[in-house]
Amino acid sequence: VLPFPSQVVYNRVGKCGSRTVVLLLRILSEKHGFNLVTSDIHNKTRLTKNEQMELIKNISTAEQPYLFTRHVHFLNFSRFGGDQPVYINIIRDPVNRFLSNYFFRRFGDWRGEQNHMIRTPSMRQEERYLDINVCILENYPECSNPRLFYIIPYFCGQHPRCREPGEWALERAKLNVNENFLLVGILEELEDVLLLLERFLPHYFKDVLSIYKNPEHRKLGNLTVTVKKTVPSPEAIQILYQRMRYEYEFYYYVKEQFHLLKRKFGLKSHIRKPRPRPEFFIPSPLETEEPIDDAEEDDEKWLEDIYKR
């Protein structure tokens, strides 16, 4: 009898802790005997209709139970007649994600002194050493829209409008989070993400937190930390905030849903004093420990309803 659900897709958002999670998944797949399906394609997130059909076909015919992972924008399996899998993902503060990616492309991480040269061999020296403040303040393409509109398309999908910063893509991304994702976690609270994954998908994630906390694994995970990161000036960060308005609306929406989920299952957030936010931001997510209205709802029934979506 296959575990339920037996088809899971982790369409991992770049620079949101996914290499750490994939390291864990490799250990877990051997430990629990599920089929971990990975991809060697790391830089093609947007697919043509034929490419979508081909990828969905390949994923759907994988031996179950499987967990498929790749950097790819949301795929609607049912549109092509397939069974919609359970989706999971993790996001992080948009400015921090952008900065991590900016310096990773240039200088890599601690796994190898030269791995960044392999990833971006054609990058010119003046581009590699371009000051982050100059990039932002002088409006270089890498530091302006649409390049900064990055997280939302992973949840909005493959429609061309999903790549256009605006309300349409934002609302569609929220809808997909509600209807197709079992869990979208926050990297800043990774241990709680892992706890909930273990609760929701035990065949895949049982014992994940103890593995994550193991000193040997922590040592391995530290090698994926981006090197040579610097912090932009306050003026540059404020400009990034303004350019990433929709990304932040989505981030705080997901964070609010994640905190509601944690409270439902008895996990208390360790609330830090929030950083000042520009005036355009939506109100803070719920950050109190007051009980929610539907606390009497049966947890297992709630999970079953999620799986049936």
XYZ file of C-alpha atoms in Angstrom:
309
model
C 0.000 0.000 0.000
C 1.514 3.305 -1.101
C 1.739 6.136 1.389
C -0.703 8.984 0.926
C 0.053 11.169 -0.932
C 2.490 9.308 -3.184
C 3.258 12.147 -5.658
C 5.061 15.219 -4.298
C 6.634 18.085 -6.252
C 9.098 20.520 -4.704
C 9.476 23.199 -7.401
C 12.197 24.834 -5.399
C 12.718 28.596 -5.500
C 16.335 29.550 -6.142
C 18.433 30.728 -3.182
C 15.756 29.820 -0.631
C 17.570 27.023 1.162
C 16.771 24.404 -1.457
C 20.287 22.957 -1.592
C 20.085 22.316 2.149
C 16.714 20.591 1.718
C 17.918 18.502 -1.245
C 20.875 17.296 0.852
C 18.337 16.161 3.439
C 16.122 14.539 0.803
C 18.999 12.423 -0.498
C 19.508 11.009 2.992
C 15.766 10.607 3.582
C 15.115 8.833 0.270
C 17.611 6.117 1.194
C 16.313 5.925 4.738
C 12.610 5.695 3.849
C 12.709 4.133 0.387
C 10.931 6.731 -1.717
C 11.949 7.710 -5.242
C 13.792 11.042 -5.273
C 13.593 12.395 -8.831
C 15.946 15.326 -9.473
C 16.871 17.292 -12.569
C 20.179 18.456 -14.008
C 18.422 21.525 -15.495
C 18.883 24.452 -13.121
C 18.284 27.548 -15.228
C 15.097 26.850 -17.230
C 12.066 27.686 -15.140
C 9.743 28.820 -17.955
C 8.613 26.141 -20.384
C 6.809 26.029 -23.703
C 3.559 24.097 -23.890
C 5.326 21.081 -25.393
C 8.052 21.235 -22.738
C 5.384 21.334 -20.020
C 3.625 18.305 -21.496
C 6.896 16.379 -21.764
C 8.010 17.177 -18.231
C 4.607 16.373 -16.726
C 4.592 13.068 -18.609
C 8.064 12.200 -17.311
C 7.175 13.122 -13.733
C 3.833 11.299 -13.776
C 5.377 8.038 -14.969
C 8.028 7.989 -12.226
C 7.893 5.095 -9.790
C 5.708 5.966 -6.821
C 6.038 7.124 -4.126
C 8.161 9.865 -5.637
C 9.325 13.343 -4.743
C 10.310 15.405 -7.785
C 12.436 18.506 -7.341
C 13.604 21.143 -9.813
C 13.822 24.927 -10.175
C 10.670 25.332 -12.273
C 7.611 27.559 -12.197
C 4.346 25.943 -11.103
C 3.032 23.295 -13.506
C -0.685 22.581 -13.801
C -0.799 18.794 -14.259
C -4.587 18.691 -14.555
C -4.458 21.041 -17.563
C -2.780 18.206 -19.486
C -4.943 15.431 -18.094
C -2.594 14.352 -15.311
C -3.191 13.863 -11.602
C -2.247 16.989 -9.700
C 0.545 16.153 -7.222
C 1.013 17.660 -3.789
C 3.270 20.724 -3.989
C 5.646 21.978 -1.292
C 8.059 24.932 -1.324
C 10.053 27.376 0.801
C 10.553 31.119 0.288
C 12.525 33.797 2.115
C 12.730 37.563 2.549
C 12.904 38.823 -1.063
C 15.773 41.286 -0.601
C 17.860 38.661 1.218
C 17.127 36.157 -1.552
C 18.176 38.650 -4.211
C 21.435 39.520 -2.424
C 22.289 35.855 -1.920
C 21.763 35.198 -5.620
C 23.699 38.309 -6.690
C 26.857 37.266 -4.857
C 26.457 33.519 -5.475
C 26.487 34.095 -9.249
C 29.747 36.002 -8.856
C 31.636 34.183 -6.130
C 29.923 30.839 -5.447
C 29.988 29.233 -1.991
C 32.346 27.402 0.340
C 32.028 24.106 -1.535
C 34.710 25.132 -4.015
C 36.852 28.166 -4.665
C 36.179 28.121 -8.405
C 32.616 26.774 -8.706
C 31.299 30.257 -9.530
C 33.567 30.319 -12.585
C 31.906 27.132 -13.776
C 28.417 28.576 -13.241
C 29.095 31.951 -14.910
C 32.133 31.445 -17.163
C 31.163 34.187 -19.606
C 30.705 36.876 -16.942
C 33.099 39.750 -17.584
C 35.401 40.852 -14.766
C 33.830 44.309 -14.538
C 30.418 42.655 -14.153
C 31.663 40.103 -11.621
C 33.066 42.844 -9.392
C 30.232 45.328 -9.977
C 29.458 47.069 -6.683
C 25.961 46.149 -5.491
C 25.123 49.798 -4.721
C 26.094 50.888 -8.229
C 23.973 48.094 -9.683
C 20.917 49.215 -7.701
C 21.294 52.991 -7.732
C 22.238 53.189 -11.403
C 19.423 50.856 -12.400
C 21.411 48.045 -14.013
C 19.094 45.372 -15.526
C 20.162 42.751 -12.950
C 19.003 45.018 -10.112
C 15.704 46.224 -11.552
C 12.398 44.789 -12.728
C 11.547 42.393 -14.241
C 14.657 40.584 -12.902
C 13.569 41.318 -9.325
C 10.152 39.744 -9.906
C 11.392 36.268 -9.067
C 9.483 34.421 -6.332
C 5.888 34.975 -7.470
C 6.245 33.197 -10.874
C 7.187 29.968 -9.055
C 3.652 29.965 -7.663
C 1.762 31.803 -10.403
C 2.747 29.341 -13.132
C 3.740 29.206 -16.790
C 1.329 31.835 -18.161
C 3.247 34.776 -19.754
C 1.481 37.226 -17.424
C 3.025 35.386 -14.458
C 6.313 37.060 -15.343
C 4.863 40.585 -15.351
C 5.069 42.384 -11.967
C 1.501 43.210 -10.977
C -1.706 42.298 -9.175
C -2.736 39.599 -11.674
C 0.337 37.447 -11.070
C 0.238 38.139 -7.328
C -3.385 37.033 -6.930
C -2.918 33.957 -9.094
C 0.117 32.969 -7.023
C -1.909 33.314 -3.803
C -4.701 31.199 -5.304
C -2.271 28.427 -6.242
C -0.741 28.484 -2.755
C -4.216 27.942 -1.301
C -5.362 25.306 -3.766
C -2.288 23.313 -4.780
C 0.396 23.636 -2.106
C 0.332 21.500 1.002
C 2.924 23.735 2.619
C 4.870 26.853 1.695
C 7.378 27.481 4.454
C 9.595 30.399 5.431
C 13.352 29.844 5.326
C 13.850 32.096 8.360
C 11.906 29.460 10.351
C 13.344 26.359 8.671
C 13.220 24.082 11.709
C 9.473 24.664 12.008
C 9.101 24.020 8.274
C 10.834 20.673 8.710
C 8.652 19.833 11.732
C 5.481 20.447 9.721
C 6.784 18.483 6.728
C 7.469 15.561 9.050
C 3.918 15.830 10.373
C 2.233 16.165 6.973
C 4.419 13.803 4.915
C 5.944 11.294 7.362
C 6.867 8.725 4.693
C 9.180 11.323 3.157
C 10.291 13.453 6.103
C 10.256 11.272 9.248
C 13.310 12.114 11.419
C 14.245 15.061 9.162
C 14.828 17.443 12.066
C 17.211 15.110 13.899
C 19.195 14.652 10.667
C 19.238 18.417 10.074
C 20.521 19.067 13.621
C 23.249 16.425 13.359
C 26.646 18.203 13.623
C 28.051 16.329 10.611
C 25.133 17.407 8.442
C 25.404 20.984 9.709
C 29.070 20.992 8.693
C 28.082 19.834 5.195
C 25.258 22.379 4.997
C 27.587 25.238 5.915
C 29.487 24.653 2.675
C 26.480 25.951 0.721
C 26.707 29.428 2.296
C 27.380 32.136 -0.303
C 30.747 33.881 0.099
C 31.789 37.547 -0.207
C 28.312 38.935 0.493
C 28.145 42.624 1.377
C 25.221 44.710 2.601
C 23.931 47.531 0.352
C 23.468 51.038 1.682
C 20.132 51.926 3.342
C 19.257 54.042 0.308
C 19.860 51.107 -2.056
C 17.859 48.715 0.136
C 14.940 51.157 0.202
C 14.968 51.255 -3.605
C 14.952 47.456 -3.698
C 11.949 47.426 -1.365
C 10.075 49.741 -3.704
C 10.922 47.668 -6.767
C 9.927 44.445 -5.013
C 6.574 45.627 -3.748
C 4.600 42.651 -5.085
C 7.249 40.184 -3.945
C 6.888 41.518 -0.399
C 3.092 41.410 -0.474
C 3.337 37.755 -1.462
C 6.032 37.010 1.118
C 4.012 38.482 3.988
C 0.868 36.685 2.803
C 2.697 33.338 2.814
C 4.277 34.135 6.173
C 0.864 34.855 7.678
C -0.539 31.556 6.356
C 2.511 29.708 7.663
C 2.099 31.197 11.139
C -1.584 30.269 11.181
C -0.601 26.715 10.275
C 2.031 26.596 13.006
C -0.471 27.749 15.593
C -3.003 25.179 14.434
C -0.468 22.456 15.169
C 0.806 23.946 18.399
C 4.104 25.465 17.251
C 4.875 28.853 18.778
C 6.821 31.405 16.770
C 9.842 33.048 18.326
C 8.893 36.562 17.300
C 11.717 38.957 16.591
C 11.201 42.676 16.491
C 10.180 43.331 12.860
C 12.300 45.599 10.715
C 10.723 48.910 9.627
C 8.717 48.443 6.464
C 7.996 50.992 3.760
C 4.498 52.416 3.843
C 3.239 50.319 0.918
C 3.510 47.029 2.821
C 0.431 45.145 3.895
C -0.224 44.895 7.671
C 1.954 42.570 9.704
C 0.923 38.911 9.758
C -0.634 37.579 12.949
C 2.139 37.493 15.523
C 0.272 36.734 18.734
C -0.348 33.468 20.508
C -4.114 33.931 20.786
C -6.127 30.834 19.833
C -7.657 30.858 16.362
C -11.397 30.509 15.905
C -11.491 26.991 14.480
C -9.180 25.403 17.055
C -11.648 22.544 17.568
C -11.282 21.350 13.980
C -9.851 17.837 13.802
C -6.246 18.048 12.585
C -6.249 14.785 10.655
C -9.544 15.688 8.908
C -7.975 18.998 7.916
C -4.977 17.200 6.414
C -7.204 14.830 4.458
C -9.094 17.778 2.981
C -5.783 19.338 1.916
C -4.702 16.117 0.191
C -8.014 15.862 -1.720
C -7.592 19.275 -3.377
